[in-house]
XYZ file of N, CA, C and O in Angstrom:
772
model
N 132.168 129.313 192.075
C 132.806 130.358 191.041
C 132.954 129.960 189.669
O 134.102 129.799 189.087
N 131.908 129.478 189.069
C 132.053 128.913 187.710
C 131.593 129.864 186.686
O 131.711 129.643 185.596
N 130.810 130.916 187.098
C 130.400 131.858 186.075
C 130.539 133.237 186.616
O 130.698 133.566 187.910
N 130.610 134.302 185.686
C 130.726 135.670 186.096
C 129.380 136.129 186.685
O 128.271 135.708 186.367
N 129.358 137.015 187.513
C 128.054 137.581 188.099
C 127.308 138.242 187.080
O 127.705 138.595 185.967
N 126.019 138.386 187.388
C 125.164 138.863 186.298
C 125.183 140.343 186.041
O 124.646 140.847 185.149
N 126.067 141.110 186.927
C 126.143 142.511 186.731
C 126.753 142.650 185.333
O 127.647 141.853 184.792
N 126.343 143.625 184.470
C 126.769 143.918 183.085
C 127.210 145.300 182.986
O 126.847 146.159 183.733
N 127.934 145.565 181.886
C 128.493 146.819 181.705
C 127.738 147.492 180.372
O 127.734 146.763 179.403
N 127.151 148.643 180.630
C 126.346 149.171 179.556
C 127.200 150.105 178.650
O 127.835 151.052 179.164
N 127.475 149.879 177.397
C 128.178 150.719 176.358
C 127.214 151.390 175.589
O 126.226 150.820 175.100
N 127.459 152.673 175.288
C 126.741 153.317 174.343
C 127.432 154.347 173.479
O 128.580 154.740 173.922
N 126.882 154.636 172.276
C 127.467 155.696 171.373
C 126.507 156.668 170.964
O 125.448 156.296 170.645
N 126.870 157.932 171.051
C 125.893 158.989 170.756
C 126.418 159.732 169.559
O 127.493 160.261 169.629
N 125.589 160.133 168.681
C 125.928 160.938 167.515
C 124.872 162.094 167.471
O 123.791 161.815 167.589
N 125.337 163.301 167.455
C 124.571 164.498 167.354
C 125.055 165.374 166.400
O 126.138 166.060 166.556
N 124.226 165.753 165.280
C 124.694 166.761 164.400
C 123.541 167.343 163.666
O 122.358 167.032 164.114
N 123.733 168.241 162.842
C 122.682 168.944 162.100
C 122.753 168.474 160.622
O 123.761 168.153 160.075
N 121.520 168.470 160.042
C 121.456 168.217 158.674
C 120.918 169.439 157.853
O 120.190 170.243 158.439
N 121.462 169.668 156.599
C 120.946 170.677 155.762
C 120.162 169.854 154.668
O 120.750 169.026 153.948
N 118.895 170.006 154.707
C 117.919 169.464 153.706
C 117.892 170.290 152.378
O 117.583 171.549 152.631
N 118.080 169.644 151.391
C 118.191 170.475 149.990
C 116.975 169.923 149.195
O 117.040 168.736 148.812
N 116.080 170.729 148.980
C 115.023 170.222 148.200
C 114.907 170.394 146.709
O 116.012 171.163 146.266
N 113.930 170.203 145.940
C 113.938 170.394 144.521
C 114.070 171.885 144.127
O 114.886 172.140 143.109
N 113.496 172.771 144.861
C 113.694 174.199 144.462
C 115.242 174.604 144.585
O 115.757 175.294 143.647
N 115.940 174.122 145.546
C 117.311 174.445 145.599
C 118.226 173.798 144.583
O 119.213 174.367 144.210
N 117.698 172.697 144.122
C 118.501 171.923 143.026
C 118.502 172.778 141.792
O 119.269 172.373 140.898
N 117.522 173.643 141.610
C 117.702 174.392 140.303
C 118.897 175.263 140.191
O 119.205 175.684 139.121
N 119.501 175.564 141.247
C 120.783 176.269 141.306
C 121.844 175.313 140.730
O 121.780 174.031 140.928
N 122.846 175.793 140.235
C 123.847 175.086 139.515
C 124.840 174.321 140.468
O 125.283 173.344 140.109
N 124.945 174.792 141.657
C 125.911 174.263 142.659
C 125.386 172.766 143.179
O 124.245 172.696 143.453
N 126.334 171.898 143.262
C 125.914 170.519 143.961
C 125.575 170.786 145.287
O 126.081 171.731 145.927
N 124.898 169.808 145.943
C 124.555 169.890 147.458
C 125.657 170.148 148.319
O 125.597 170.961 149.217
N 126.906 169.733 148.079
C 128.087 169.963 148.892
C 128.473 171.424 148.977
O 129.177 171.798 149.855
N 128.208 172.151 147.802
C 128.743 173.450 147.796
C 127.671 174.505 148.019
O 127.909 175.742 148.077
N 126.417 174.101 148.354
C 125.320 175.093 148.487
C 125.539 175.584 149.804
O 126.021 175.123 150.828
N 125.089 176.880 150.011
C 125.130 177.598 151.375
C 124.001 177.122 152.207
O 123.078 176.453 151.821
N 124.152 177.313 153.511
C 123.208 176.915 154.480
C 121.893 177.485 154.293
O 120.819 176.996 154.643
N 121.740 178.562 153.627
C 120.483 179.304 153.406
C 119.692 178.639 152.370
O 118.490 178.854 151.997
N 120.336 177.638 151.486
C 119.633 177.049 150.503
C 118.623 175.911 150.946
O 117.924 175.271 150.024
N 118.603 175.604 152.134
C 117.783 174.442 152.568
C 117.376 174.732 154.028
O 117.480 175.782 154.701
N 116.818 173.736 154.681
C 116.367 173.745 156.084
C 117.336 172.943 156.894
O 117.712 171.867 156.589
N 117.611 173.366 158.083
C 118.438 172.684 159.097
C 117.554 171.893 160.035
O 116.519 172.403 160.628
N 117.909 170.722 160.319
C 117.258 169.870 161.226
C 118.296 169.249 162.150
O 119.360 168.781 161.791
N 118.088 169.325 163.512
C 119.109 168.868 164.518
C 118.307 167.559 165.163
O 117.247 167.459 165.539
N 119.289 166.564 165.212
C 118.716 165.132 165.868
C 119.900 164.526 166.300
O 121.108 164.708 165.953
N 119.705 163.407 167.199
C 120.813 162.647 167.528
C 120.273 161.155 167.459
O 119.222 160.882 167.568
N 121.257 160.252 167.604
C 121.072 158.776 167.597
C 121.846 158.104 168.707
O 122.983 158.560 168.828
N 121.224 157.347 169.390
C 121.935 156.574 170.450
C 121.781 155.103 170.179
O 120.764 154.581 169.849
N 122.939 154.368 170.378
C 122.949 152.956 170.244
C 123.574 152.427 171.424
O 124.651 152.885 171.936
N 122.960 151.329 172.024
C 123.411 150.875 173.307
C 123.398 149.258 173.188
O 122.653 148.591 172.450
N 124.264 148.635 174.068
C 124.065 147.182 174.223
C 124.758 146.842 175.566
O 125.681 147.397 175.969
N 124.119 145.783 176.107
C 124.652 145.232 177.382
C 125.810 144.238 177.015
O 125.606 143.392 176.195
N 126.894 144.354 177.811
C 128.019 143.495 177.526
C 128.410 142.749 178.904
O 128.488 143.393 179.903
N 128.479 141.465 178.805
C 128.798 140.706 179.840
C 130.167 140.898 180.389
O 131.119 141.141 179.508
N 130.378 140.891 181.663
C 131.829 141.059 182.157
C 132.645 139.753 181.773
O 132.083 138.623 181.868
N 133.855 139.915 181.507
C 134.674 138.806 180.948
C 136.060 138.860 181.687
O 136.868 138.104 181.278
N 136.166 139.644 182.711
C 137.457 139.814 183.277
C 137.214 140.031 184.796
O 136.237 140.789 185.186
N 138.114 139.481 185.675
C 138.074 139.745 187.132
C 139.535 140.196 187.587
O 140.434 139.701 187.211
N 139.347 141.230 188.458
C 140.640 141.632 189.021
C 140.621 141.286 190.541
O 139.517 141.556 191.201
N 141.664 140.678 191.153
C 141.758 140.273 192.542
C 142.780 141.007 193.028
O 143.895 141.208 192.613
N 142.578 141.610 194.368
C 143.472 142.536 194.970
C 143.902 141.876 196.336
O 143.185 141.491 197.114
N 145.395 141.711 196.448
C 145.820 141.063 197.668
C 147.007 142.100 198.293
O 147.399 143.032 197.419
N 147.173 141.877 199.402
C 148.142 142.931 200.093
C 148.969 142.127 201.164
O 148.443 141.235 201.835
N 150.144 142.611 201.374
C 150.909 142.015 202.562
C 151.411 143.270 203.439
O 152.006 144.265 202.780
N 151.173 143.226 204.601
C 151.673 144.308 205.581
C 152.530 143.848 206.536
O 152.383 142.522 206.966
N 153.529 144.468 206.928
C 154.439 144.107 207.955
C 154.821 145.174 208.802
O 154.844 146.374 208.459
N 155.476 144.912 209.888
C 156.014 145.841 210.795
C 157.135 145.166 211.619
O 157.097 144.040 211.985
N 158.184 145.950 211.896
C 159.313 145.510 212.629
C 160.144 146.593 213.138
O 159.773 147.831 212.902
N 161.205 146.446 213.959
C 161.998 147.379 214.544
C 162.723 148.199 213.471
O 163.226 149.518 213.798
N 163.085 147.744 212.357
C 163.740 148.486 211.318
C 163.159 148.298 210.024
O 162.340 147.382 209.631
N 163.452 149.396 209.147
C 162.811 149.298 207.746
C 163.296 148.271 206.943
O 162.530 147.623 206.173
N 164.527 147.794 207.171
C 165.220 146.662 206.416
C 164.428 145.376 206.640
O 164.194 144.522 205.836
N 164.081 145.207 208.056
C 163.413 143.936 208.444
C 162.002 143.858 207.869
O 161.449 142.872 207.420
N 161.334 145.184 207.733
C 160.049 145.122 207.143
C 160.188 144.875 205.602
O 159.317 144.010 205.087
N 161.109 145.473 204.951
C 161.337 145.063 203.524
C 161.528 143.513 203.283
O 161.045 142.889 202.375
N 162.275 142.943 204.159
C 162.621 141.493 203.948
C 161.319 140.709 204.123
O 161.051 139.776 203.488
N 160.486 140.960 205.232
C 159.210 140.421 205.400
C 158.284 140.451 204.106
O 157.749 139.560 203.587
N 158.213 141.729 203.606
C 157.319 141.920 202.452
C 157.900 141.177 201.289
O 157.110 140.455 200.618
N 159.126 141.261 200.887
C 159.734 140.672 199.844
C 159.565 139.146 199.853
O 159.273 138.537 198.845
N 159.830 138.553 201.003
C 159.642 137.122 201.233
C 158.236 136.602 200.863
O 158.064 135.624 200.140
N 157.236 137.328 201.533
C 155.809 136.952 201.272
C 155.501 137.152 199.914
O 154.815 136.287 199.293
N 155.707 138.153 199.206
C 155.472 138.471 197.795
C 156.169 137.388 196.923
O 155.436 136.987 196.026
N 157.395 137.092 197.041
C 158.134 136.052 196.284
C 157.479 134.789 196.465
O 157.375 134.063 195.445
N 157.060 134.386 197.710
C 156.418 133.032 197.730
C 155.065 133.078 197.052
O 154.873 132.031 196.354
N 154.339 134.090 197.146
C 153.117 134.134 196.356
C 153.222 134.096 194.909
O 152.513 133.351 194.296
N 154.221 134.918 194.458
C 154.395 134.988 192.962
C 154.907 133.612 192.500
O 154.608 133.249 191.331
N 155.786 132.891 193.197
C 156.186 131.611 192.853
C 155.174 130.561 192.800
O 155.161 129.685 191.808
N 154.193 130.717 193.759
C 153.026 129.696 193.576
C 152.060 130.001 192.317
O 151.422 129.112 191.839
N 152.111 131.285 191.951
C 151.207 131.733 190.749
C 151.874 131.613 189.431
O 151.232 131.646 188.475
N 153.195 131.533 189.417
C 153.867 131.495 188.159
C 153.461 130.405 187.180
O 153.599 130.770 186.060
N 153.187 129.219 187.582
C 152.718 128.190 186.723
C 151.343 128.528 186.076
O 150.997 127.975 185.042
N 150.508 129.501 186.685
C 149.313 129.630 186.029
C 149.415 130.897 185.075
O 149.322 132.092 185.337
N 149.729 130.579 183.766
C 150.059 131.493 182.729
C 148.802 132.330 182.303
O 149.011 133.252 181.696
N 147.595 131.782 182.714
C 146.437 132.618 182.308
C 146.331 133.743 183.262
O 145.339 134.664 182.983
N 147.129 133.914 184.325
C 146.988 135.086 185.223
C 147.953 136.189 184.863
O 149.081 135.982 184.499
N 147.447 137.428 184.839
C 148.316 138.559 184.798
C 148.647 139.120 186.070
O 147.703 139.427 186.846
N 149.827 139.292 186.501
C 150.200 139.620 187.859
C 151.026 140.874 187.742
O 151.824 141.242 186.969
N 150.550 141.850 188.733
C 151.278 143.188 188.891
C 151.398 143.480 190.236
O 150.381 143.643 191.045
N 152.615 143.726 190.630
C 152.924 144.264 192.109
C 152.777 145.823 192.022
O 153.244 146.422 191.025
N 152.431 146.405 193.104
C 152.198 147.841 193.183
C 152.142 148.289 194.550
O 152.075 147.555 195.559
N 152.280 149.594 194.769
C 152.194 150.305 196.037
C 153.114 149.729 197.147
O 152.589 149.574 198.254
N 154.316 149.658 196.791
C 155.329 149.219 197.748
C 155.676 150.394 198.525
O 156.277 151.469 198.085
N 155.480 150.360 200.043
C 155.783 151.430 200.903
C 156.381 150.874 202.125
O 155.861 149.967 202.686
N 157.447 151.475 202.553
C 157.936 151.235 203.975
C 158.077 152.660 204.551
O 158.779 153.610 203.875
N 157.653 152.874 205.825
C 157.635 154.108 206.480
C 157.784 154.000 208.010
O 157.314 152.943 208.503
N 158.309 154.899 208.591
C 158.464 154.982 210.010
C 157.134 155.259 210.853
O 156.387 156.104 210.340
N 156.966 154.807 211.979
C 155.907 155.188 212.929
C 156.443 155.911 214.134
O 157.451 155.424 214.762
N 156.090 157.029 214.302
C 156.479 157.993 215.425
C 155.596 157.944 216.637
O 154.340 157.729 216.535
N 156.204 158.246 217.727
C 155.340 158.399 219.129
C 155.124 159.947 219.137
O 155.492 160.791 218.345
N 154.565 160.355 220.408
C 154.280 161.672 220.568
C 155.418 162.608 220.636
O 155.330 163.779 220.524
N 156.569 162.115 220.999
C 157.811 162.819 221.162
C 158.561 162.929 219.729
O 159.653 163.376 219.781
N 157.937 162.510 218.712
C 158.408 162.359 217.429
C 159.735 161.587 217.198
O 160.593 161.893 216.598
N 159.618 160.385 217.991
C 160.770 159.534 217.950
C 160.200 158.254 217.233
O 159.080 157.936 217.311
N 161.045 157.590 216.432
C 160.573 156.341 215.707
C 160.464 155.299 216.608
O 161.359 154.879 217.312
N 159.258 154.687 216.794
C 158.923 153.416 217.630
C 159.166 152.280 216.847
O 159.665 151.193 217.328
N 158.772 152.264 215.547
C 159.070 150.932 214.711
C 158.737 151.326 213.287
O 158.455 152.507 212.993
N 158.842 150.463 212.355
C 158.638 150.648 210.985
C 157.448 149.820 210.475
O 157.245 148.681 210.938
N 156.699 150.286 209.485
C 155.716 149.467 208.828
C 155.834 149.595 207.259
O 156.555 150.535 206.808
N 155.185 148.603 206.764
C 155.302 148.595 205.212
C 154.214 147.707 204.575
O 153.613 147.020 205.260
N 154.021 147.898 203.269
C 152.996 147.083 202.537
C 153.345 147.050 201.036
O 154.050 148.007 200.549
N 152.767 146.093 200.473
C 152.933 146.001 198.950
C 151.606 145.161 198.523
O 151.167 144.235 199.202
N 151.072 145.589 197.409
C 149.898 144.975 196.807
C 150.246 144.147 195.692
O 151.176 144.381 194.916
N 149.362 143.149 195.314
C 149.444 142.460 194.218
C 148.043 142.336 193.546
O 147.052 142.128 194.066
N 148.100 142.746 192.164
C 146.853 142.700 191.474
C 146.916 141.520 190.469
O 147.895 141.433 189.641
N 145.913 140.691 190.546
C 145.796 139.548 189.629
C 144.566 139.812 188.745
O 143.402 140.000 189.277
N 144.801 139.689 187.438
C 143.747 139.822 186.461
C 143.681 138.642 185.743
O 144.704 138.019 185.221
N 142.467 138.126 185.488
C 142.103 136.722 184.766
C 140.936 136.791 184.108
O 139.883 137.466 184.450
N 140.864 136.114 182.904
C 139.557 135.830 182.223
C 139.082 134.454 182.534
O 138.003 134.132 182.010
N 139.748 133.734 183.333
C 139.425 132.275 183.479
C 139.024 132.093 184.903
O 139.930 131.947 185.804
N 137.787 131.776 185.273
C 137.402 131.645 186.587
C 137.566 130.194 187.241
O 137.781 129.931 188.346
N 137.357 129.107 186.270
C 137.476 127.862 186.936
C 138.856 127.628 187.605
O 139.871 127.999 187.036
N 138.841 127.091 188.811
C 140.010 126.874 189.584
C 140.567 128.094 190.404
O 141.595 128.066 190.913
N 139.903 129.179 190.194
C 140.284 130.348 190.972
C 140.319 130.277 192.387
O 141.320 130.684 193.062
N 139.309 129.456 192.963
C 139.243 129.323 194.394
C 140.498 128.606 194.982
O 141.010 128.976 196.024
N 140.877 127.630 194.221
C 142.105 126.814 194.544
C 143.281 127.717 194.473
O 144.259 127.687 195.449
N 143.421 128.558 193.540
C 144.613 129.569 193.485
C 144.651 130.444 194.625
O 145.647 130.691 195.304
N 143.358 131.013 195.027
C 143.342 131.967 196.083
C 143.952 131.289 197.340
O 144.506 131.884 198.263
N 143.388 129.981 197.635
C 143.736 129.313 198.840
C 145.286 129.123 198.852
O 145.817 129.024 200.053
N 145.941 128.996 197.795
C 147.353 128.836 197.822
C 148.089 130.104 198.288
O 149.099 129.961 199.047
N 147.604 131.168 197.958
C 148.371 132.493 198.225
C 147.871 133.151 199.468
O 148.587 133.993 200.061
N 146.758 132.761 200.161
C 146.225 133.460 201.169
C 147.209 133.226 202.551
O 147.032 134.145 203.324
N 147.929 132.197 202.681
C 148.874 132.197 203.748
C 150.001 133.280 203.694
O 150.397 133.696 204.618
N 150.156 133.811 202.506
C 151.239 134.777 202.249
C 150.649 136.083 202.018
O 151.450 137.206 202.546
N 149.587 136.278 201.526
C 148.998 137.717 201.333
C 147.553 137.773 201.785
O 146.786 136.756 201.775
N 147.149 138.944 202.189
C 145.793 139.121 202.563
C 144.861 139.586 201.499
O 145.205 140.438 200.666
N 143.736 138.936 201.453
C 142.783 139.177 200.448
C 142.078 140.471 200.578
O 141.628 140.802 201.732
N 142.094 141.423 199.635
C 141.544 142.852 199.800
C 140.205 142.951 199.086
O 139.320 143.749 199.540
N 139.933 142.196 197.946
C 138.623 142.501 197.186
C 138.784 141.898 195.875
O 139.909 141.460 195.301
N 137.673 142.037 195.166
C 137.499 141.380 193.799
C 136.602 142.384 192.991
O 135.559 142.969 193.468
N 136.955 142.601 191.734
C 136.197 143.510 190.903
C 136.014 142.907 189.547
O 136.965 142.328 188.906
N 134.763 142.697 189.048
C 134.355 142.261 187.662
C 134.211 143.345 186.786
O 133.873 144.431 187.069
N 134.745 143.097 185.531
C 134.702 144.230 184.578
C 134.721 143.644 183.175
O 134.902 142.428 183.028
N 134.559 144.459 182.175
C 134.799 144.251 180.691
C 136.345 144.398 180.501
O 136.686 145.483 180.733
N 136.842 143.462 179.727
C 138.239 143.627 179.391
C 138.451 144.754 178.332
O 137.434 145.015 177.639
N 139.533 145.290 178.266
C 139.835 146.393 177.312
C 139.692 145.850 175.822
O 139.102 146.544 175.027
N 140.145 144.614 175.693
C 139.990 144.121 174.257
C 138.446 143.899 173.856
O 138.089 144.350 172.760
N 137.757 143.381 174.852
C 136.303 143.260 174.453
C 135.606 144.658 174.343
O 134.768 144.859 173.559
N 135.966 145.622 175.165
C 135.452 146.872 175.123
C 135.576 147.572 173.691
O 134.803 148.147 173.171
N 136.886 147.494 173.237
C 137.209 148.092 171.994
C 136.426 147.318 170.763
O 135.976 147.920 169.920
N 136.275 146.035 170.896
C 135.557 145.321 169.876
C 134.077 145.772 169.858
O 133.445 146.059 168.749
N 133.457 145.945 171.040
C 132.133 146.338 171.187
C 131.869 147.771 170.727
O 130.988 148.024 170.179
N 132.842 148.645 170.984
C 132.907 150.065 170.690
C 132.795 150.112 169.183
O 132.067 150.999 168.651
N 133.767 149.310 168.467
C 133.804 149.344 167.113
C 132.485 148.864 166.397
O 131.926 149.571 165.489
N 131.894 147.877 166.962
C 130.682 147.344 166.466
C 129.436 148.348 166.718
O 128.786 148.681 165.813
N 129.451 149.029 167.853
C 128.442 149.982 168.190
C 128.679 151.284 167.410
O 127.661 151.874 166.949
N 129.761 151.683 167.028
C 130.086 152.829 166.139
C 129.448 152.599 164.860
O 128.836 153.403 164.254
N 129.711 151.465 164.321
C 129.271 151.023 162.975
C 127.682 151.130 162.942
O 127.052 151.599 162.042
N 127.063 150.497 163.972
C 125.791 150.311 164.030
C 125.112 151.882 164.210
O 124.051 152.068 163.561
N 125.768 152.638 165.045
C 125.215 153.907 165.189
C 125.310 154.910 163.959
O 124.451 155.532 163.652
N 126.318 154.666 163.239
C 126.501 155.408 161.867
C 125.457 154.970 160.906
O 124.840 155.776 160.255
N 125.243 153.636 160.810
C 124.097 153.185 159.880
C 122.805 153.561 160.338
O 122.037 154.181 159.513
N 122.553 153.637 161.555
C 121.202 154.083 162.112
C 121.047 155.666 161.850
O 119.973 156.061 161.570
N 122.137 156.237 162.041
C 122.245 157.829 161.742
C 121.870 158.090 160.351
O 120.923 158.923 160.046
N 122.451 157.391 159.464
C 122.253 157.590 158.051
C 120.816 157.287 157.717
O 120.199 158.125 156.957
N 120.313 156.190 158.174
C 118.848 155.819 157.950
C 117.953 156.775 158.466
O 117.036 157.169 157.753
N 118.095 157.258 159.626
C 117.355 158.365 160.141
C 117.417 159.693 159.342
O 116.393 160.243 159.091
N 118.586 160.010 158.936
C 118.788 161.158 158.227
C 118.075 161.050 156.877
O 117.275 162.008 156.483
N 118.120 159.930 156.205
C 117.426 159.747 154.930
C 115.876 159.837 155.106
O 115.185 160.505 154.177
N 115.414 159.246 156.176
C 114.005 159.258 156.584
C 113.464 160.818 156.781
O 112.439 161.134 156.296
N 114.381 161.465 157.467
C 114.002 162.972 157.668
C 113.892 163.710 156.444
O 113.085 164.632 156.121
N 114.939 163.458 155.472
C 115.038 164.157 154.253
C 113.724 163.782 153.394
O 113.099 164.649 152.820
N 113.424 162.541 153.313
C 112.278 162.186 152.629
C 110.937 162.847 153.095
O 110.039 163.185 152.367
N 110.866 162.927 154.434
C 109.794 163.533 155.187
C 109.589 164.972 154.679
O 108.482 165.554 154.622
N 110.682 165.740 154.470
C 110.642 167.037 153.910
C 110.718 167.203 152.414
O 110.918 168.362 151.920
N 110.449 166.093 151.563
C 110.572 166.076 150.222
C 111.832 166.736 149.772
O 111.946 167.377 148.621
N 112.980 166.451 150.523
C 114.247 166.889 150.066
C 114.939 165.737 149.363
O 114.834 164.626 149.646
N 115.618 166.057 148.298
C 116.382 165.100 147.496
C 117.749 164.685 148.075
O 118.256 163.660 147.855
N 118.248 165.578 148.737
C 119.618 165.347 149.349
C 119.675 165.812 150.856
O 118.872 166.718 151.178
N 120.623 165.294 151.563
C 120.923 165.870 152.778
C 122.462 166.008 153.008
O 123.227 165.403 152.342
N 122.910 166.943 153.756
C 124.292 167.235 154.006
C 124.515 167.415 155.492
O 123.758 168.224 156.229
N 125.588 166.682 156.012
C 125.840 166.845 157.532
C 126.589 168.101 157.701
O 127.571 168.278 156.970
N 126.049 168.956 158.571
C 126.747 170.168 158.923
C 127.547 170.064 160.123
O 128.553 170.694 160.308
């Protein structure tokens, strides 16, 4: 577990608008391009797509503890004890983001609608950007919690950075394409509609 898996997250940004191409004949009118009516030029519709593959940089690990006992209080004690032991083992690892969730305790009924016993569960979500040493961490908490699964993803911070970069790249590409279209129609200006 020294590297993230090869799966990648594809980010893309799409712009789609119309241009009003204003040629030399329309320029003989006194109004500047921004004030001319749509009938003074030709409308062209096009879109621009920019995409990039982004490596996963975050992993989420899901653990759960389930318990059953004769009373709801006994179930809560079992769950709380197991979760507290797991959290105390993970506390020194400051690179881990820990979140408990889905705490439930509920009765189990028989056919006569009488409570036979109580069950409960609580989940722990561990998020990290640092994979080295993760196997050792997992082995520490597995006696207390059951492993449920692992999910690799792009972190929110990296996603926002990539989105900002792609937005700038898409806008630059859009402007370049708009200028090329305008030149192809011998238009001196273009206006985004």
